[in-house]
GROMACS .gro file of C-alpha atoms in nm:
model
  346
    1MET     CA    1   0.000   0.000   0.000
    2MET     CA    2   0.154   0.330  -0.114
    3ASN     CA    3   0.092   0.676   0.028
    4LEU     CA    4  -0.148   0.905  -0.154
    5CYS     CA    5  -0.097   1.274  -0.214
    6GLU     CA    6  -0.314   1.518  -0.017
    7ARG     CA    7  -0.562   1.570  -0.300
    8ARG     CA    8  -0.617   1.199  -0.352
    9CYS     CA    9  -0.657   1.156   0.024
   10GLN     CA   10  -0.930   1.421   0.022
   11ILE     CA   11  -1.107   1.254  -0.269
   12LEU     CA   12  -1.084   0.908  -0.113
   13LYS     CA   13  -1.221   1.033   0.219
   14ALA     CA   14  -1.507   1.210   0.041
   15ILE     CA   15  -1.597   0.895  -0.153
   16ILE     CA   16  -1.594   0.683   0.162
   17ASP     CA   17  -1.801   0.934   0.360
   18ASP     CA   18  -2.053   0.960   0.078
   19TYR     CA   19  -2.073   0.586   0.010
   20VAL     CA   20  -2.120   0.504   0.380
   21GLU     CA   21  -2.412   0.747   0.384
   22THR     CA   22  -2.581   0.661   0.053
   23ALA     CA   23  -2.463   0.311  -0.049
   24GLU     CA   24  -2.444   0.450  -0.404
   25PRO     CA   25  -2.136   0.482  -0.628
   26ILE     CA   26  -2.019   0.839  -0.671
   27GLY     CA   27  -1.884   1.000  -0.988
   28SER     CA   28  -1.667   1.299  -1.069
   29GLU     CA   29  -1.955   1.539  -1.139
   30THR     CA   30  -2.121   1.461  -0.805
   31LEU     CA   31  -1.791   1.493  -0.620
   32ALA     CA   32  -1.726   1.833  -0.778
   33ARG     CA   33  -2.075   1.950  -0.683
   34ARG     CA   34  -2.075   1.823  -0.324
   35TYR     CA   35  -1.716   1.893  -0.224
   36ASN     CA   36  -1.501   2.198  -0.273
   37PHE     CA   37  -1.179   2.046  -0.402
   38GLY     CA   38  -1.093   2.351  -0.613
   39ILE     CA   39  -1.045   2.140  -0.927
   40LYS     CA   40  -1.256   2.066  -1.234
   41PRO     CA   41  -1.462   1.747  -1.278
   42ALA     CA   42  -1.226   1.636  -1.555
   43THR     CA   43  -0.933   1.650  -1.311
   44ILE     CA   44  -1.132   1.457  -1.052
   45ARG     CA   45  -1.215   1.201  -1.322
   46ASN     CA   46  -0.846   1.153  -1.393
   47GLU     CA   47  -0.771   1.111  -1.023
   48LEU     CA   48  -1.048   0.853  -0.989
   49ALA     CA   49  -0.903   0.656  -1.277
   50ALA     CA   50  -0.556   0.669  -1.126
   51MET     CA   51  -0.677   0.564  -0.782
   52SER     CA   52  -0.868   0.277  -0.940
   53GLU     CA   53  -0.548   0.165  -1.113
   54LEU     CA   54  -0.372   0.175  -0.775
   55GLY     CA   55  -0.646  -0.042  -0.623
   56TYR     CA   56  -0.803   0.210  -0.381
   57LEU     CA   57  -1.132   0.236  -0.572
   58ARG     CA   58  -1.361   0.004  -0.766
   59GLN     CA   59  -1.606   0.070  -1.047
   60PRO     CA   60  -1.902  -0.169  -1.006
   61HIS     CA   61  -2.035  -0.095  -1.357
   62THR     CA   62  -1.872   0.070  -1.656
   63SER     CA   63  -2.115   0.362  -1.650
   64ALA     CA   64  -2.127   0.400  -1.272
   65GLY     CA   65  -1.918   0.602  -1.035
   66ARG     CA   66  -1.658   0.462  -0.798
   67ILE     CA   67  -1.682   0.292  -0.461
   68PRO     CA   68  -1.401   0.218  -0.214
   69SER     CA   69  -1.212  -0.111  -0.235
   70ASP     CA   70  -1.091  -0.306   0.068
   71LEU     CA   71  -0.751  -0.138   0.015
   72GLY     CA   72  -0.919   0.201   0.011
   73TYR     CA   73  -1.097   0.130   0.339
   74ARG     CA   74  -0.772   0.004   0.489
   75PHE     CA   75  -0.591   0.324   0.393
   76TYR     CA   76  -0.878   0.528   0.537
   77VAL     CA   77  -0.880   0.341   0.871
   78ASP     CA   78  -0.502   0.350   0.909
   79THR     CA   79  -0.437   0.704   0.782
   80LEU     CA   80  -0.741   0.925   0.729
   81MET     CA   81  -1.001   0.827   0.988
   82PRO     CA   82  -1.050   1.085   1.265
   83VAL     CA   83  -0.997   0.963   1.622
   84THR     CA   84  -1.324   1.026   1.803
   85SER     CA   85  -1.506   0.909   2.114
   86LEU     CA   86  -1.868   0.875   2.214
   87GLY     CA   87  -2.033   1.190   2.339
   88ASP     CA   88  -2.092   1.240   2.711
   89ASP     CA   89  -2.467   1.188   2.685
   90GLU     CA   90  -2.430   0.861   2.493
   91SER     CA   91  -2.161   0.738   2.732
   92LYS     CA   92  -2.379   0.809   3.033
   93ARG     CA   93  -2.682   0.639   2.876
   94ALA     CA   94  -2.475   0.333   2.788
   95LYS     CA   95  -2.346   0.301   3.144
   96ARG     CA   96  -2.695   0.345   3.288
   97SER     CA   97  -2.819   0.062   3.065
   98TYR     CA   98  -2.656  -0.195   3.293
   99ASP     CA   99  -2.874  -0.321   3.576
  100PRO     CA  100  -2.663  -0.267   3.888
  101PHE     CA  101  -2.833  -0.560   4.060
  102GLU     CA  102  -2.731  -0.813   3.797
  103GLY     CA  103  -2.383  -0.951   3.844
  104GLU     CA  104  -2.352  -1.269   3.638
  105VAL     CA  105  -2.117  -1.250   3.344
  106GLU     CA  106  -2.373  -1.386   3.094
  107TYR     CA  107  -2.611  -1.103   3.168
  108ILE     CA  108  -2.334  -0.845   3.146
  109LEU     CA  109  -2.210  -0.975   2.810
  110GLN     CA  110  -2.562  -0.998   2.665
  111ARG     CA  111  -2.634  -0.646   2.782
  112THR     CA  112  -2.303  -0.522   2.640
  113CYS     CA  113  -2.390  -0.667   2.298
  114ARG     CA  114  -2.736  -0.512   2.311
  115ILE     CA  115  -2.594  -0.168   2.395
  116LEU     CA  116  -2.324  -0.200   2.128
  117THR     CA  117  -2.580  -0.291   1.862
  118GLY     CA  118  -2.789   0.007   1.969
  119LEU     CA  119  -2.491   0.240   1.936
  120THR     CA  120  -2.378   0.118   1.594
  121GLN     CA  121  -2.681  -0.053   1.431
  122TYR     CA  122  -2.448  -0.342   1.346
  123THR     CA  123  -2.441  -0.704   1.464
  124SER     CA  124  -2.243  -0.735   1.787
  125LEU     CA  125  -2.050  -1.026   1.937
  126ALA     CA  126  -1.890  -1.108   2.271
  127THR     CA  127  -1.694  -1.408   2.397
  128THR     CA  128  -1.700  -1.526   2.755
  129PRO     CA  129  -1.372  -1.507   2.950
  130GLN     CA  130  -1.114  -1.773   2.871
  131LEU     CA  131  -1.066  -2.059   3.115
  132ASP     CA  132  -0.719  -1.952   3.224
  133THR     CA  133  -0.853  -1.613   3.332
  134ILE     CA  134  -1.136  -1.762   3.540
  135ALA     CA  135  -1.057  -1.801   3.908
  136LEU     CA  136  -1.234  -1.875   4.232
  137LYS     CA  137  -1.325  -1.577   4.441
  138GLN     CA  138  -1.503  -1.726   4.741
  139VAL     CA  139  -1.677  -2.045   4.855
  140ALA     CA  140  -1.946  -2.092   5.119
  141LEU     CA  141  -2.056  -2.436   5.243
  142LEU     CA  142  -2.407  -2.448   5.388
  143SER     CA  143  -2.592  -2.736   5.552
  144VAL     CA  144  -2.934  -2.784   5.389
  145GLY     CA  145  -3.043  -3.090   5.587
  146ASN     CA  146  -3.062  -3.465   5.522
  147ASN     CA  147  -2.684  -3.497   5.490
  148ARG     CA  148  -2.684  -3.249   5.205
  149ILE     CA  149  -2.449  -2.954   5.171
  150MET     CA  150  -2.483  -2.664   4.933
  151ALA     CA  151  -2.161  -2.518   4.792
  152VAL     CA  152  -2.209  -2.155   4.691
  153ILE     CA  153  -1.920  -2.081   4.456
  154ILE     CA  154  -1.841  -1.726   4.351
  155ILE     CA  155  -1.624  -1.684   4.040
  156ASN     CA  156  -1.413  -1.374   3.973
  157ASN     CA  157  -1.622  -1.288   3.665
  158GLY     CA  158  -1.928  -1.234   3.884
  159ARG     CA  159  -2.095  -1.570   3.826
  160ILE     CA  160  -2.241  -1.753   4.127
  161ASP     CA  161  -2.281  -2.131   4.110
  162HIS     CA  162  -2.483  -2.343   4.352
  163ARG     CA  163  -2.379  -2.708   4.373
  164ALA     CA  164  -2.544  -2.971   4.592
  165ILE     CA  165  -2.313  -3.218   4.769
  166ASN     CA  166  -2.442  -3.541   4.921
  167TYR     CA  167  -2.250  -3.633   5.238
  168ASN     CA  168  -2.296  -3.975   5.394
  169SER     CA  169  -2.262  -3.865   5.754
  170SER     CA  170  -2.371  -3.572   5.965
  171ILE     CA  171  -2.133  -3.283   6.014
  172GLU     CA  172  -2.112  -3.029   6.291
  173LEU     CA  173  -2.158  -2.664   6.205
  174GLU     CA  174  -1.814  -2.575   6.340
  175ASP     CA  175  -1.653  -2.844   6.120
  176LEU     CA  176  -1.835  -2.713   5.815
  177LEU     CA  177  -1.714  -2.363   5.897
  178ALA     CA  178  -1.358  -2.494   5.938
  179MET     CA  179  -1.378  -2.661   5.596
  180THR     CA  180  -1.515  -2.341   5.441
  181ASN     CA  181  -1.232  -2.133   5.588
  182PHE     CA  182  -0.970  -2.384   5.475
  183ILE     CA  183  -1.109  -2.402   5.119
  184ASN     CA  184  -1.107  -2.023   5.088
  185LYS     CA  185  -0.757  -1.993   5.235
  186ARG     CA  186  -0.609  -2.255   5.000
  187PHE     CA  187  -0.800  -2.185   4.679
  188GLU     CA  188  -0.897  -1.818   4.673
  189GLY     CA  189  -0.786  -1.664   4.343
  190VAL     CA  190  -0.675  -1.992   4.180
  191ASP     CA  191  -0.765  -2.091   3.824
  192TYR     CA  192  -0.847  -2.442   3.706
  193ASN     CA  193  -0.487  -2.556   3.662
  194GLU     CA  194  -0.386  -2.422   4.003
  195LEU     CA  195  -0.686  -2.598   4.155
  196LEU     CA  196  -0.573  -2.931   4.007
  197HIS     CA  197  -0.228  -2.884   4.161
  198LYS     CA  198  -0.325  -2.749   4.503
  199SER     CA  199  -0.601  -3.006   4.554
  200THR     CA  200  -0.334  -3.281   4.574
  201LEU     CA  201  -0.146  -3.113   4.860
  202PRO     CA  202  -0.171  -3.278   5.204
  203LEU     CA  203  -0.457  -3.176   5.431
  204PRO     CA  204  -0.383  -3.022   5.771
  205PHE     CA  205  -0.462  -3.224   6.082
  206GLU     CA  206  -0.787  -3.044   6.166
  207ILE     CA  207  -0.932  -3.120   5.820
  208ALA     CA  208  -0.789  -3.470   5.763
  209GLY     CA  209  -1.096  -3.643   5.910
  210MET     CA  210  -1.320  -3.484   5.648
  211LYS     CA  211  -1.132  -3.602   5.340
  212ALA     CA  212  -1.446  -3.735   5.169
  213LEU     CA  213  -1.618  -3.398   5.205
  214TYR     CA  214  -1.303  -3.221   5.086
  215GLU     CA  215  -1.291  -3.433   4.769
  216SER     CA  216  -1.661  -3.367   4.701
  217VAL     CA  217  -1.605  -2.993   4.735
  218ILE     CA  218  -1.305  -3.010   4.501
  219ASN     CA  219  -1.517  -3.188   4.238
  220ALA     CA  220  -1.780  -2.916   4.270
  221LEU     CA  221  -1.512  -2.648   4.222
  222LYS     CA  222  -1.375  -2.824   3.913
  223GLN     CA  223  -1.721  -2.844   3.758
  224SER     CA  224  -1.787  -2.479   3.833
  225LEU     CA  225  -1.463  -2.359   3.672
  226CYS     CA  226  -1.514  -2.582   3.366
  227ASN     CA  227  -1.863  -2.444   3.317
  228ASN     CA  228  -1.713  -2.095   3.301
  229ASP     CA  229  -1.489  -2.164   3.000
  230ASN     CA  230  -1.458  -1.968   2.675
  231GLY     CA  231  -1.705  -2.180   2.482
  232GLN     CA  232  -1.983  -1.925   2.465
  233LEU     CA  233  -2.034  -1.660   2.204
  234PHE     CA  234  -2.311  -1.403   2.237
  235ILE     CA  235  -2.459  -1.250   1.921
  236GLU     CA  236  -2.701  -0.959   1.918
  237GLY     CA  237  -2.870  -0.789   1.623
  238ALA     CA  238  -2.796  -1.052   1.357
  239SER     CA  239  -3.095  -0.924   1.162
  240ASN     CA  240  -2.919  -0.590   1.116
  241ILE     CA  241  -2.719  -0.754   0.837
  242LEU     CA  242  -3.045  -0.802   0.648
  243ARG     CA  243  -3.109  -0.427   0.652
  244GLN     CA  244  -2.789  -0.335   0.468
  245PRO     CA  245  -2.871  -0.218   0.112
  246GLU     CA  246  -2.590  -0.414  -0.052
  247PHE     CA  247  -2.725  -0.742   0.087
  248MET     CA  248  -3.101  -0.694   0.052
  249HIS     CA  249  -3.121  -0.852  -0.293
  250SER     CA  250  -2.813  -1.068  -0.274
  251GLU     CA  251  -2.765  -1.443  -0.237
  252GLN     CA  252  -2.465  -1.349  -0.023
  253ILE     CA  253  -2.691  -1.282   0.274
  254ALA     CA  254  -2.776  -1.651   0.314
  255LEU     CA  255  -2.406  -1.736   0.323
  256ILE     CA  256  -2.338  -1.460   0.577
  257MET     CA  257  -2.618  -1.575   0.806
  258GLU     CA  258  -2.490  -1.932   0.782
  259ALA     CA  259  -2.137  -1.812   0.864
  260LEU     CA  260  -2.269  -1.641   1.177
  261GLU     CA  261  -2.375  -1.986   1.297
  262ASN     CA  262  -2.020  -2.119   1.262
  263ARG     CA  263  -1.891  -2.021   1.604
  264ARG     CA  264  -1.544  -2.169   1.552
  265ASN     CA  265  -1.459  -1.931   1.267
  266LEU     CA  266  -1.591  -1.634   1.460
  267PHE     CA  267  -1.386  -1.735   1.765
  268GLN     CA  268  -1.072  -1.738   1.549
  269ILE     CA  269  -1.128  -1.381   1.430
  270LEU     CA  270  -1.221  -1.249   1.772
  271GLY     CA  271  -0.938  -1.442   1.936
  272LYS     CA  272  -0.677  -1.238   1.750
  273SER     CA  273  -0.774  -0.935   1.956
  274LEU     CA  274  -0.645  -1.110   2.267
  275LEU     CA  275  -0.292  -1.037   2.150
  276GLY     CA  276  -0.331  -0.668   2.230
  277ARG     CA  277  -0.549  -0.407   2.394
  278ASP     CA  278  -0.613  -0.182   2.094
  279VAL     CA  279  -0.918  -0.197   1.871
  280SER     CA  280  -0.845  -0.396   1.555
  281VAL     CA  281  -1.029  -0.362   1.224
  282VAL     CA  282  -1.053  -0.660   0.987
  283ILE     CA  283  -1.174  -0.543   0.646
  284GLY     CA  284  -1.344  -0.760   0.385
  285SER     CA  285  -1.099  -1.001   0.224
  286GLU     CA  286  -0.861  -0.967   0.521
  287ASN     CA  287  -1.077  -1.210   0.718
  288SER     CA  288  -1.046  -1.585   0.668
  289ILE     CA  289  -1.419  -1.660   0.633
  290ALA     CA  290  -1.487  -1.672   0.260
  291GLU     CA  291  -1.862  -1.619   0.304
  292MET     CA  292  -1.803  -1.297   0.500
  293GLN     CA  293  -1.552  -1.122   0.278
  294GLU     CA  294  -1.804  -0.851   0.202
  295CYS     CA  295  -1.814  -0.776   0.577
  296SER     CA  296  -1.579  -0.608   0.822
  297PHE     CA  297  -1.511  -0.673   1.189
  298VAL     CA  298  -1.420  -0.415   1.452
  299VAL     CA  299  -1.283  -0.606   1.752
  300SER     CA  300  -1.141  -0.524   2.093
  301ALA     CA  301  -1.026  -0.730   2.389
  302TYR     CA  302  -1.162  -0.674   2.737
  303SER     CA  303  -0.986  -0.745   3.064
  304ILE     CA  304  -1.046  -0.856   3.419
  305GLY     CA  305  -0.786  -0.666   3.619
  306GLU     CA  306  -0.463  -0.682   3.421
  307ARG     CA  307  -0.556  -1.001   3.236
  308VAL     CA  308  -0.691  -0.982   2.881
  309CYS     CA  309  -0.957  -1.250   2.877
  310GLY     CA  310  -1.226  -1.202   2.608
  311SER     CA  311  -1.338  -1.006   2.303
  312ILE     CA  312  -1.625  -0.790   2.188
  313ALA     CA  313  -1.689  -0.686   1.828
  314VAL     CA  314  -1.929  -0.553   1.571
  315ILE     CA  315  -1.982  -0.695   1.221
  316GLY     CA  316  -2.114  -0.488   0.933
  317PRO     CA  317  -2.068  -0.447   0.560
  318THR     CA  318  -1.733  -0.318   0.435
  319ARG     CA  319  -1.935  -0.001   0.377
  320MET     CA  320  -1.919   0.051   0.751
  321ASN     CA  321  -1.904   0.371   0.950
  322TYR     CA  322  -1.562   0.275   1.086
  323GLU     CA  323  -1.520   0.593   1.288
  324ARG     CA  324  -1.842   0.527   1.477
  325ALA     CA  325  -1.781   0.152   1.513
  326VAL     CA  326  -1.428   0.195   1.649
  327SER     CA  327  -1.528   0.457   1.907
  328ALA     CA  328  -1.828   0.248   2.023
  329VAL     CA  329  -1.633  -0.078   2.051
  330GLN     CA  330  -1.347   0.098   2.229
  331PHE     CA  331  -1.581   0.257   2.480
  332MET     CA  332  -1.777  -0.061   2.549
  333ALA     CA  333  -1.460  -0.270   2.589
  334SER     CA  334  -1.327  -0.023   2.845
  335ASN     CA  335  -1.660  -0.009   3.026
  336LEU     CA  336  -1.691  -0.389   3.028
  337SER     CA  337  -1.337  -0.427   3.165
  338SER     CA  338  -1.409  -0.185   3.449
  339LEU     CA  339  -1.736  -0.357   3.535
  340LEU     CA  340  -1.593  -0.710   3.540
  341THR     CA  341  -1.285  -0.596   3.732
  342SER     CA  342  -1.499  -0.434   4.000
  343LEU     CA  343  -1.703  -0.754   4.029
  344SER     CA  344  -1.390  -0.966   4.067
  345LEU     CA  345  -1.247  -0.736   4.336
  346GLY     CA  346  -1.568  -0.640   4.514
   0.00000   0.00000   0.00000
């Protein structure tokens, strides 16, 4: 990709702004009329031809105007796109959209996708935190009668699991409290792999007589951590793809909707954002899903504390309002990170 002179940059930005708004190719006469470039339509026509030769523009039909190519969008995102943020009013409304009384990670991710779709009018995605970022926060063991114990397991992502444990003998309240305190002291803040290791360590004298209960609690903890893995992908606003003019009368839409059902491919694209904290933009043919190469992804990682652990994104046509999408995804990723971090520390 080569640099463009200032005039060609102005023309390319004008074409992208216009095409995002209208979904219609734009020609030299229209550009001259709508934008004050200070040059004649014939000169603009020559520049359009040159930029098409360079690969920044496409001409869908011989008699039509030009539209941006994937390369043109890439140059715009990397070089020309203004750096903006959501306005104060929108930011405040987005934050107020979370129910402060709901703490489970599934609710938070679903709500995040819903807000993100509302901000951008694009399809939004979110992955649950990866297994190696999930850790125990606190455990409470409660006697519920008939030799049954309830393990209340709080995960650092805000999820609360309740697991019933059958115990073949009665247990005194003080012994149950001792086991609870020991479990929290040994396993607070550990992830699944650490749990596997620490669970094999010798038990202290005061707990040794309750080995069967200890093993049952460990099994409950393993199940809870495994059920909080990175296997879930939340999608909101899939029907927004149907509303895009370029897809309304296209067989491509069926392929796109089918691709949205292939979670493995989507995980691969979103997973690349885990390598960094910046918003990444994957444009058209840059993505590996053949059926979605008329779409673009705007993706960002989110964190719990200092650990990058999941991704959120929007999907739209390559004729996407990238400026808006990037600012919205960036804001929601930051907001989500703060919310999940406060839950894990609170």
